[in-house]
Amino acid sequence: MSTVPFTKEEPDPVTATRVLVLNSGSSSLKYQLLDMARPSPTTLNGAETDSSRLASGIVERIGEAGGVADHSAALKQVADELSSQGLGLDSPELAAVGHRVVHGGTRFTEPTLITDEVVSEIEKLVPLAPLHNPANVTGIKVARELRPDLPQVAVFDTAFHSGMPEAAARYAIDRATADRYGVRRYGFHGTSHAYVSRATAALLGKEPSEVNVIVLHLGNGASASAVRGGVCVDTSMGLTPLEGLVMGTRSGDIDPAVVFHLARVAGLGVDDIDNLLNKRSGLVGLCGDNDMREIGRRIAEDDADAQLAFDVYVHRLRKYVGAYSAVLGRVDAIAFTAGVGENSAAVREAALIGLEPLGIEIDAVRNAVRGSAARLVSTRTSRVAVAVVPTDEELEIAQQAYSLVRP
Ligand code: AMP
């Protein structure tokens, strides 16, 4: 067979530039298909056009009545939805699948090309994340079955925090016990903290290495991080996502002796207390609602429980702003992100008002303006820039996965 030289009429060889991002939970599978060759919000520096996002969706109620049977069926549904849009998983343009994996322990500190060995290592971390890692592993296995030839990359929620100094990562408990059982601060929401700290530097026209940023990721789950020159040096979530800020349904920081007290005095078992602190605490525990919009409405009607929930939430947030200001020494920016951080001007203002002695001056007018792009809400004279920076965990996962497999 003779080789035919390229002619103008022939298509160029296809360059694979698309990444499918999968986030599999126990009963849901979220997906996004991104094209890394097209402009994304980061390359556009906050502009709103985003042609990188080709498709997105969610399959819910996996394994429940009215839903698909299992994750395998869920991924087939995703594949069918993509095919119907001409974006099938068999496309030669697909470069990789990027999987969100919640817990990487101390083993995984970077995006990792998935092999059989990597899958079994992630499975070994299940005791550290019993709710999340099994679902993540299922998603990985199903995707590998569907496209065994395609590179699959695991991006860990803990990875960005793995550079924390021991002084921040260590709990002050018996070292042998801690080491034997992997008890230390790992931190979560790492893809968001990584993305937002970089996007904040870009908003200031600086390199990540030049700025110190406090990132406040305030969603239903919430965490703070102190990022020095692009490296996370402390974060509020710990061994699990329970520690730190007040969240929608989680308590955040409490005296650990609360657990013993409830076991001894109330006769609650470990699972009851786990459920109490993770599912029936935080905003919902204090006022019955975990949606900050509803809490705002109730406060406007002088609801004392909603006001207390808001006050406790904001008090904790201010404590972390102060603590991380001290950890960083010099703070260049404070960035608010996720559902509450991006949308609640009231929380942002209450968290930072009166902190002028720390160089933090929030501008009430700029703060009240709604928007979907990254923006500054501090006064022009504020020493510390206060920013609202929409997070984009899927884009971050896609970029990390693509950087690993790009030809
Ligand atoms: P996330 O986990 O990032 O999706 O954030 C979800 C949370 O964001 C919800 O539980 C609400 O409390 C909050 N949220 C969403 N939209 C708004 C809004 N417009 N104002 C205040 N809070 C909001």
Short mmCIF file of C-alpha atoms and ligand atoms in Angstrom, two decimals:
data_model
loop_
_atom_site.label_atom_id
_atom_site.label_comp_id
_atom_site.label_asym_id
_atom_site.label_seq_id
_atom_site.Cartn_x
_atom_site.Cartn_y
_atom_site.Cartn_z
CA MET A 1 0.00 0.00 0.00
CA SER A 2 1.41 3.34 -0.98
CA THR A 3 1.12 6.34 1.27
CA VAL A 4 -0.91 9.16 -0.13
CA PRO A 5 0.53 12.62 0.50
CA PHE A 6 -1.67 15.10 2.34
CA THR A 7 -3.81 17.27 0.12
CA LYS A 8 -5.77 20.37 1.04
CA GLU A 9 -9.08 18.49 0.76
CA GLU A 10 -8.19 15.97 3.42
CA PRO A 11 -9.03 16.83 7.03
CA ASP A 12 -6.12 17.46 9.35
CA PRO A 13 -5.47 14.65 11.77
CA VAL A 14 -7.86 15.16 14.69
CA THR A 15 -6.31 16.74 17.75
CA ALA A 16 -7.82 15.42 20.94
CA THR A 17 -8.58 18.47 23.08
CA ARG A 18 -11.76 17.50 24.93
CA VAL A 19 -11.93 16.36 28.53
CA LEU A 20 -14.95 14.71 30.14
CA VAL A 21 -15.12 15.60 33.83
CA LEU A 22 -16.99 13.14 36.04
CA ASN A 23 -18.01 13.75 39.65
CA SER A 24 -19.67 10.62 40.96
CA GLY A 25 -21.46 10.72 44.27
CA SER A 26 -23.22 7.86 45.97
CA SER A 27 -26.50 8.49 44.14
CA SER A 28 -25.59 11.00 41.44
CA LEU A 29 -23.24 11.44 38.52
CA LYS A 30 -22.40 14.98 37.41
CA TYR A 31 -20.59 15.52 34.14
CA GLN A 32 -19.17 18.27 31.99
CA LEU A 33 -17.50 18.04 28.62
CA LEU A 34 -14.93 20.77 28.03
CA ASP A 35 -12.81 21.65 25.03
CA MET A 36 -9.42 22.81 26.19
CA ALA A 37 -8.64 24.41 22.83
CA ARG A 38 -11.44 26.94 23.25
CA PRO A 39 -11.43 30.05 25.43
CA SER A 40 -12.48 29.43 29.01
CA PRO A 41 -13.32 31.90 31.78
CA THR A 42 -9.73 31.79 33.06
CA THR A 43 -8.12 32.40 29.71
CA LEU A 44 -10.63 35.20 29.19
CA ASN A 45 -9.79 36.60 32.62
CA GLY A 46 -13.28 36.80 34.00
CA ALA A 47 -15.18 37.59 30.80
CA GLU A 48 -18.48 35.83 30.58
CA THR A 49 -18.17 34.09 27.23
CA ASP A 50 -17.25 30.48 27.77
CA SER A 51 -17.10 28.42 24.63
CA SER A 52 -15.00 25.72 26.30
CA ARG A 53 -18.07 24.13 27.91
CA LEU A 54 -19.64 21.82 25.34
CA ALA A 55 -22.11 19.94 27.52
CA SER A 56 -23.03 19.37 31.14
CA GLY A 57 -25.62 17.54 33.17
CA ILE A 58 -26.42 15.30 36.07
CA VAL A 59 -27.90 11.85 36.49
CA GLU A 60 -29.65 11.64 39.84
CA ARG A 61 -31.32 8.99 42.01
CA ILE A 62 -28.87 6.27 40.99
CA GLY A 63 -29.98 3.02 42.61
CA GLU A 64 -33.16 4.63 43.92
CA ALA A 65 -36.79 4.21 42.90
CA GLY A 66 -37.44 6.08 39.67
CA GLY A 67 -33.73 6.36 38.86
CA VAL A 68 -31.29 4.24 36.85
CA ALA A 69 -30.07 0.98 38.39
CA ASP A 70 -26.40 1.75 38.99
CA HIS A 71 -23.42 3.92 38.03
CA SER A 72 -22.83 1.83 34.93
CA ALA A 73 -26.34 2.64 33.68
CA ALA A 74 -25.82 6.28 34.68
CA LEU A 75 -22.65 6.60 32.60
CA LYS A 76 -24.38 4.93 29.64
CA GLN A 77 -27.09 7.58 29.98
CA VAL A 78 -24.41 10.28 29.95
CA ALA A 79 -22.83 8.66 26.86
CA ASP A 80 -26.24 8.60 25.13
CA GLU A 81 -26.93 12.24 26.01
CA LEU A 82 -23.54 13.26 24.62
CA SER A 83 -24.01 11.14 21.46
CA SER A 84 -27.35 12.79 20.78
CA GLN A 85 -25.51 16.13 20.74
CA GLY A 86 -22.86 14.77 18.37
CA LEU A 87 -20.32 14.66 21.22
CA GLY A 88 -20.13 10.89 21.75
CA LEU A 89 -17.58 9.28 24.03
CA ASP A 90 -16.21 7.42 21.00
CA SER A 91 -15.08 10.74 19.48
CA PRO A 92 -11.37 10.87 18.60
CA GLU A 93 -11.40 14.41 19.97
CA LEU A 94 -11.81 13.11 23.53
CA ALA A 95 -8.38 13.33 25.18
CA ALA A 96 -9.13 12.14 28.71
CA VAL A 97 -11.66 11.62 31.45
CA GLY A 98 -10.97 13.64 34.61
CA HIS A 99 -12.43 12.18 37.79
CA ARG A 100 -13.01 14.13 40.98
CA VAL A 101 -11.77 12.01 43.87
CA VAL A 102 -12.47 13.33 47.35
CA HIS A 103 -9.68 11.79 49.44
CA GLY A 104 -6.12 11.25 48.27
CA GLY A 105 -4.67 10.79 51.77
CA THR A 106 -0.93 11.45 51.92
CA ARG A 107 -0.45 9.13 48.94
CA PHE A 108 -1.84 11.35 46.16
CA THR A 109 -0.66 14.95 46.04
CA GLU A 110 -1.05 15.59 42.31
CA PRO A 111 -3.37 14.69 39.45
CA THR A 112 -2.66 11.05 38.73
CA LEU A 113 -3.03 8.89 35.64
CA ILE A 114 -5.30 6.04 36.67
CA THR A 115 -3.98 2.48 36.58
CA ASP A 116 -5.21 -0.69 38.34
CA GLU A 117 -2.71 0.07 41.10
CA VAL A 118 -4.03 3.63 41.52
CA VAL A 119 -7.60 2.32 41.78
CA SER A 120 -6.65 -0.07 44.55
CA GLU A 121 -4.73 2.70 46.37
CA ILE A 122 -7.84 4.91 46.23
CA GLU A 123 -9.86 2.00 47.58
CA LYS A 124 -7.43 1.71 50.50
CA LEU A 125 -8.34 5.29 51.43
CA VAL A 126 -12.03 4.43 51.85
CA PRO A 127 -11.81 4.41 55.68
CA LEU A 128 -10.82 8.11 55.48
CA ALA A 129 -13.77 9.00 53.21
CA PRO A 130 -16.35 6.24 53.59
CA LEU A 131 -19.13 8.17 51.88
CA HIS A 132 -17.21 9.61 48.95
CA ASN A 133 -14.30 7.47 47.80
CA PRO A 134 -16.38 4.32 47.07
CA ALA A 135 -18.62 6.33 44.73
CA ASN A 136 -15.59 7.94 43.08
CA VAL A 137 -14.02 4.51 42.53
CA THR A 138 -17.24 3.18 41.02
CA GLY A 139 -17.28 6.10 38.57
CA ILE A 140 -13.67 5.40 37.60
CA LYS A 141 -14.27 1.67 37.05
CA VAL A 142 -17.36 2.23 34.93
CA ALA A 143 -15.63 4.86 32.77
CA ARG A 144 -12.59 2.62 32.28
CA GLU A 145 -14.86 -0.22 31.15
CA LEU A 146 -16.53 2.04 28.62
CA ARG A 147 -13.30 3.48 27.17
CA PRO A 148 -10.38 1.26 28.30
CA ASP A 149 -8.08 2.89 25.75
CA LEU A 150 -8.63 6.44 27.02
CA PRO A 151 -6.38 8.06 29.63
CA GLN A 152 -8.29 8.62 32.86
CA VAL A 153 -6.99 11.04 35.45
CA ALA A 154 -7.86 11.29 39.15
CA VAL A 155 -7.90 14.83 40.58
CA PHE A 156 -7.99 14.84 44.37
CA ASP A 157 -9.89 17.28 46.57
CA THR A 158 -7.13 17.02 49.15
CA ALA A 159 -4.17 17.51 46.80
CA PHE A 160 -3.86 21.32 46.92
CA HIS A 161 -3.50 21.14 50.69
CA SER A 162 -0.74 18.54 50.67
CA GLY A 163 1.95 21.23 50.79
CA MET A 164 0.78 22.45 54.20
CA PRO A 165 3.57 22.61 56.78
CA GLU A 166 3.46 19.96 59.50
CA ALA A 167 2.70 22.69 62.05
CA ALA A 168 -0.66 23.21 60.31
CA ALA A 169 -1.36 19.61 59.30
CA ARG A 170 -0.57 17.93 62.64
CA TYR A 171 -3.11 17.59 65.39
CA ALA A 172 -1.55 17.80 68.84
CA ILE A 173 -2.35 14.22 69.80
CA ASP A 174 -0.19 11.16 70.44
CA ARG A 175 2.00 10.90 67.36
CA ALA A 176 2.13 7.13 67.15
CA THR A 177 -1.67 6.86 67.24
CA ALA A 178 -2.07 9.68 64.71
CA ASP A 179 0.43 8.16 62.28
CA ARG A 180 -0.90 4.64 62.61
CA TYR A 181 -4.45 5.70 61.75
CA GLY A 182 -3.72 8.53 59.35
CA VAL A 183 -5.17 11.15 61.71
CA ARG A 184 -4.10 14.59 60.43
CA ARG A 185 -5.46 17.64 58.64
CA TYR A 186 -5.97 16.84 54.95
CA GLY A 187 -8.38 19.60 53.91
CA PHE A 188 -10.97 19.46 51.12
CA HIS A 189 -12.41 21.66 48.32
CA GLY A 190 -8.78 21.75 47.11
CA THR A 191 -9.62 22.13 43.42
CA SER A 192 -11.76 25.15 44.30
CA HIS A 193 -9.12 26.73 46.57
CA ALA A 194 -6.48 26.17 43.87
CA TYR A 195 -8.63 27.64 41.11
CA VAL A 196 -9.89 30.62 43.11
CA SER A 197 -6.49 31.56 44.54
CA ARG A 198 -5.02 31.61 41.02
CA ALA A 199 -8.00 33.47 39.56
CA THR A 200 -7.68 36.04 42.36
CA ALA A 201 -4.03 36.61 41.48
CA ALA A 202 -5.08 37.05 37.83
CA LEU A 203 -7.75 39.57 38.88
CA LEU A 204 -5.01 41.58 40.62
CA GLY A 205 -2.80 41.31 37.52
CA LYS A 206 -0.22 39.28 39.44
CA GLU A 207 1.32 35.81 39.33
CA PRO A 208 0.07 33.35 41.97
CA SER A 209 3.60 33.26 43.39
CA GLU A 210 3.38 36.99 44.15
CA VAL A 211 0.25 37.05 46.29
CA ASN A 212 -1.06 35.83 49.64
CA VAL A 213 -4.76 35.03 49.55
CA ILE A 214 -7.38 33.94 52.06
CA VAL A 215 -9.96 31.90 50.14
CA LEU A 216 -13.41 31.53 51.69
CA HIS A 217 -15.30 28.74 49.92
CA LEU A 218 -18.82 29.18 51.29
CA GLY A 219 -21.20 26.67 49.76
CA ASN A 220 -23.39 24.16 51.52
CA GLY A 221 -20.05 22.77 52.65
CA ALA A 222 -17.67 25.58 53.60
CA SER A 223 -13.94 25.92 54.10
CA ALA A 224 -11.27 28.58 54.39
CA SER A 225 -7.69 28.39 53.25
CA ALA A 226 -4.56 30.48 53.63
CA VAL A 227 -2.57 30.46 50.38
CA ARG A 228 0.94 31.92 50.36
CA GLY A 229 2.47 32.49 46.94
CA GLY A 230 0.26 29.82 45.35
CA VAL A 231 0.86 27.23 48.07
CA CYS A 232 -1.78 26.34 50.63
CA VAL A 233 -0.33 26.78 54.13
CA ASP A 234 -3.46 26.13 56.20
CA THR A 235 -7.06 25.12 55.70
CA SER A 236 -10.08 24.79 57.95
CA MET A 237 -11.34 21.30 57.07
CA GLY A 238 -9.39 18.50 58.67
CA LEU A 239 -9.36 14.72 58.73
CA THR A 240 -12.87 14.99 57.33
CA PRO A 241 -14.94 17.90 55.99
CA LEU A 242 -16.56 18.36 59.41
CA GLU A 243 -13.99 20.73 60.90
CA GLY A 244 -13.78 24.49 60.56
CA LEU A 245 -16.46 26.92 59.42
CA VAL A 246 -20.16 26.66 60.23
CA MET A 247 -21.79 24.99 57.22
CA GLY A 248 -25.27 24.24 55.92
CA THR A 249 -25.68 21.08 58.01
CA ARG A 250 -22.25 20.60 59.66
CA SER A 251 -21.17 22.09 62.96
CA GLY A 252 -17.60 22.96 61.98
CA ASP A 253 -15.28 23.43 65.00
CA ILE A 254 -16.56 22.17 68.33
CA ASP A 255 -14.87 20.94 71.47
CA PRO A 256 -14.18 17.23 70.74
CA ALA A 257 -15.39 16.51 74.27
CA VAL A 258 -18.92 17.28 73.06
CA VAL A 259 -18.79 13.80 71.52
CA PHE A 260 -17.89 12.09 74.81
CA HIS A 261 -20.40 14.19 76.69
CA LEU A 262 -23.25 13.24 74.35
CA ALA A 263 -22.21 9.59 74.46
CA ARG A 264 -22.13 9.54 78.26
CA VAL A 265 -24.96 11.88 79.17
CA ALA A 266 -27.37 11.47 76.25
CA GLY A 267 -26.48 7.82 75.55
CA LEU A 268 -25.94 8.53 71.85
CA GLY A 269 -23.89 6.09 69.76
CA VAL A 270 -21.01 7.06 67.49
CA ASP A 271 -23.17 6.92 64.37
CA ASP A 272 -25.88 9.05 66.01
CA ILE A 273 -23.33 11.72 66.90
CA ASP A 274 -21.76 11.51 63.43
CA ASN A 275 -25.21 12.09 61.96
CA LEU A 276 -25.95 14.92 64.42
CA LEU A 277 -22.75 16.84 63.67
CA ASN A 278 -22.73 16.26 59.90
CA LYS A 279 -26.42 16.37 59.02
CA ARG A 280 -28.36 18.15 61.77
CA SER A 281 -25.98 20.90 62.84
CA GLY A 282 -24.64 24.11 61.30
CA LEU A 283 -27.28 26.50 59.97
CA VAL A 284 -29.93 23.81 59.85
CA GLY A 285 -29.28 22.84 63.45
CA LEU A 286 -29.47 26.43 64.63
CA CYS A 287 -32.55 27.59 62.73
CA GLY A 288 -33.97 24.73 60.65
CA ASP A 289 -32.87 26.17 57.30
CA ASN A 290 -29.57 25.70 55.52
CA ASP A 291 -30.25 28.00 52.58
CA MET A 292 -28.79 31.45 53.19
CA ARG A 293 -31.48 33.00 50.96
CA GLU A 294 -34.22 31.67 53.23
CA ILE A 295 -32.28 32.75 56.32
CA GLY A 296 -32.04 36.26 54.84
CA ARG A 297 -35.79 36.35 54.26
CA ARG A 298 -36.47 35.23 57.83
CA ILE A 299 -34.08 37.82 59.27
CA ALA A 300 -35.97 40.51 57.34
CA GLU A 301 -39.05 39.36 59.27
CA ASP A 302 -37.21 39.64 62.61
CA ASP A 303 -36.87 35.88 63.08
CA ALA A 304 -34.55 35.47 66.10
CA ASP A 305 -33.46 31.90 65.29
CA ALA A 306 -32.42 32.85 61.76
CA GLN A 307 -30.55 35.88 63.13
CA LEU A 308 -28.69 33.68 65.63
CA ALA A 309 -27.74 31.19 62.88
CA PHE A 310 -26.43 34.06 60.72
CA ASP A 311 -24.49 35.55 63.65
CA VAL A 312 -22.84 32.26 64.61
CA TYR A 313 -21.95 31.61 60.95
CA VAL A 314 -20.41 35.06 60.52
CA HIS A 315 -18.59 35.02 63.88
CA ARG A 316 -16.77 31.82 62.88
CA LEU A 317 -15.91 33.29 59.50
CA ARG A 318 -14.38 36.39 61.10
CA LYS A 319 -12.34 34.21 63.43
CA TYR A 320 -10.81 32.41 60.46
CA VAL A 321 -10.13 35.66 58.61
CA GLY A 322 -8.24 36.87 61.67
CA ALA A 323 -6.44 33.59 62.19
CA TYR A 324 -5.33 33.32 58.58
CA SER A 325 -4.28 36.97 58.51
CA ALA A 326 -1.90 36.07 61.32
CA VAL A 327 -0.79 32.85 59.60
CA LEU A 328 0.02 34.73 56.38
CA GLY A 329 1.39 37.90 57.98
CA ARG A 330 0.77 39.88 54.80
CA VAL A 331 -2.59 39.41 53.11
CA ASP A 332 -3.05 40.71 49.57
CA ALA A 333 -6.57 39.49 48.97
CA ILE A 334 -9.58 37.81 50.51
CA ALA A 335 -11.65 35.88 47.95
CA PHE A 336 -15.24 34.81 48.47
CA THR A 337 -16.53 31.91 46.40
CA ALA A 338 -19.25 29.20 46.06
CA GLY A 339 -23.03 29.63 46.55
CA VAL A 340 -23.00 31.84 49.65
CA GLY A 341 -19.66 33.54 48.97
CA GLU A 342 -20.59 34.50 45.41
CA ASN A 343 -24.16 35.56 46.13
CA SER A 344 -24.59 36.80 49.68
CA ALA A 345 -23.50 40.43 49.97
CA ALA A 346 -24.84 40.35 53.54
CA VAL A 347 -22.48 37.56 54.60
CA ARG A 348 -19.48 39.20 52.91
CA GLU A 349 -20.19 42.53 54.56
CA ALA A 350 -20.89 41.10 58.00
CA ALA A 351 -17.72 38.99 57.83
CA LEU A 352 -15.40 41.90 57.08
CA ILE A 353 -17.04 45.05 58.46
CA GLY A 354 -14.92 46.78 61.07
CA LEU A 355 -11.68 45.09 60.04
CA GLU A 356 -10.10 48.33 58.80
CA PRO A 357 -7.30 47.93 61.40
CA LEU A 358 -6.31 44.78 59.45
CA GLY A 359 -6.25 46.81 56.21
CA ILE A 360 -9.56 45.34 55.05
CA GLU A 361 -12.09 47.86 53.71
CA ILE A 362 -15.14 46.40 52.04
CA ASP A 363 -17.07 48.83 49.80
CA ALA A 364 -20.77 48.49 50.65
CA VAL A 365 -21.90 49.77 47.24
CA ARG A 366 -19.57 47.61 45.11
CA ASN A 367 -20.32 44.65 47.37
CA ALA A 368 -24.06 44.97 46.78
CA VAL A 369 -23.76 44.84 42.98
CA ARG A 370 -24.62 41.37 41.69
CA GLY A 371 -22.56 39.80 38.94
CA SER A 372 -21.29 36.53 37.57
CA ALA A 373 -17.71 37.55 36.76
CA ALA A 374 -14.75 37.80 39.14
CA ARG A 375 -14.74 41.28 40.66
CA LEU A 376 -13.37 43.46 43.44
CA VAL A 377 -15.68 44.63 46.23
CA SER A 378 -13.16 46.51 48.37
CA THR A 379 -12.63 50.26 48.46
CA ARG A 380 -9.92 51.67 46.20
CA THR A 381 -7.82 52.47 49.27
CA SER A 382 -8.15 49.06 50.91
CA ARG A 383 -4.71 47.51 51.54
CA VAL A 384 -6.27 44.05 51.24
CA ALA A 385 -8.27 43.47 48.05
CA VAL A 386 -11.63 41.84 48.69
CA ALA A 387 -12.81 39.81 45.71
CA VAL A 388 -15.78 37.73 44.63
CA VAL A 389 -14.42 34.97 42.42
CA PRO A 390 -16.82 32.36 41.01
CA THR A 391 -15.31 28.93 41.46
CA ASP A 392 -15.07 26.43 38.62
CA GLU A 393 -14.03 23.03 39.90
CA GLU A 394 -14.87 21.27 36.63
CA LEU A 395 -12.61 23.58 34.62
CA GLU A 396 -9.81 23.09 37.15
CA ILE A 397 -10.19 19.29 36.97
CA ALA A 398 -10.25 19.41 33.16
CA GLN A 399 -7.14 21.62 33.04
CA GLN A 400 -5.24 19.42 35.47
CA ALA A 401 -6.24 16.25 33.61
CA TYR A 402 -5.42 17.74 30.23
CA SER A 403 -2.03 19.00 31.33
CA LEU A 404 -1.16 15.42 32.22
CA VAL A 405 -2.20 13.82 28.90
CA ARG A 406 -1.67 16.64 26.40
CA PRO A 407 0.54 15.48 23.54
P1 AMP B 1 -22.97 25.47 46.73
O1 AMP B 1 -22.74 24.32 47.66
O2 AMP B 1 -21.73 26.20 46.34
O3 AMP B 1 -23.83 25.11 45.55
O4 AMP B 1 -23.84 26.54 47.56
C1 AMP B 1 -25.16 26.27 47.93
C2 AMP B 1 -25.64 27.30 48.92
O5 AMP B 1 -25.45 28.62 48.41
C3 AMP B 1 -27.12 27.23 49.21
O6 AMP B 1 -27.40 26.31 50.24
C4 AMP B 1 -27.45 28.64 49.64
O7 AMP B 1 -27.29 28.74 51.05
C5 AMP B 1 -26.39 29.49 49.00
N1 AMP B 1 -26.91 30.38 47.96
C6 AMP B 1 -27.17 30.12 46.68
N2 AMP B 1 -27.64 31.21 46.05
C7 AMP B 1 -27.69 32.19 46.96
C8 AMP B 1 -28.10 33.57 46.95
N3 AMP B 1 -28.55 34.14 45.85
N4 AMP B 1 -27.98 34.26 48.10
C9 AMP B 1 -27.51 33.69 49.23
N5 AMP B 1 -27.13 32.41 49.31
C10 AMP B 1 -27.21 31.67 48.19
#
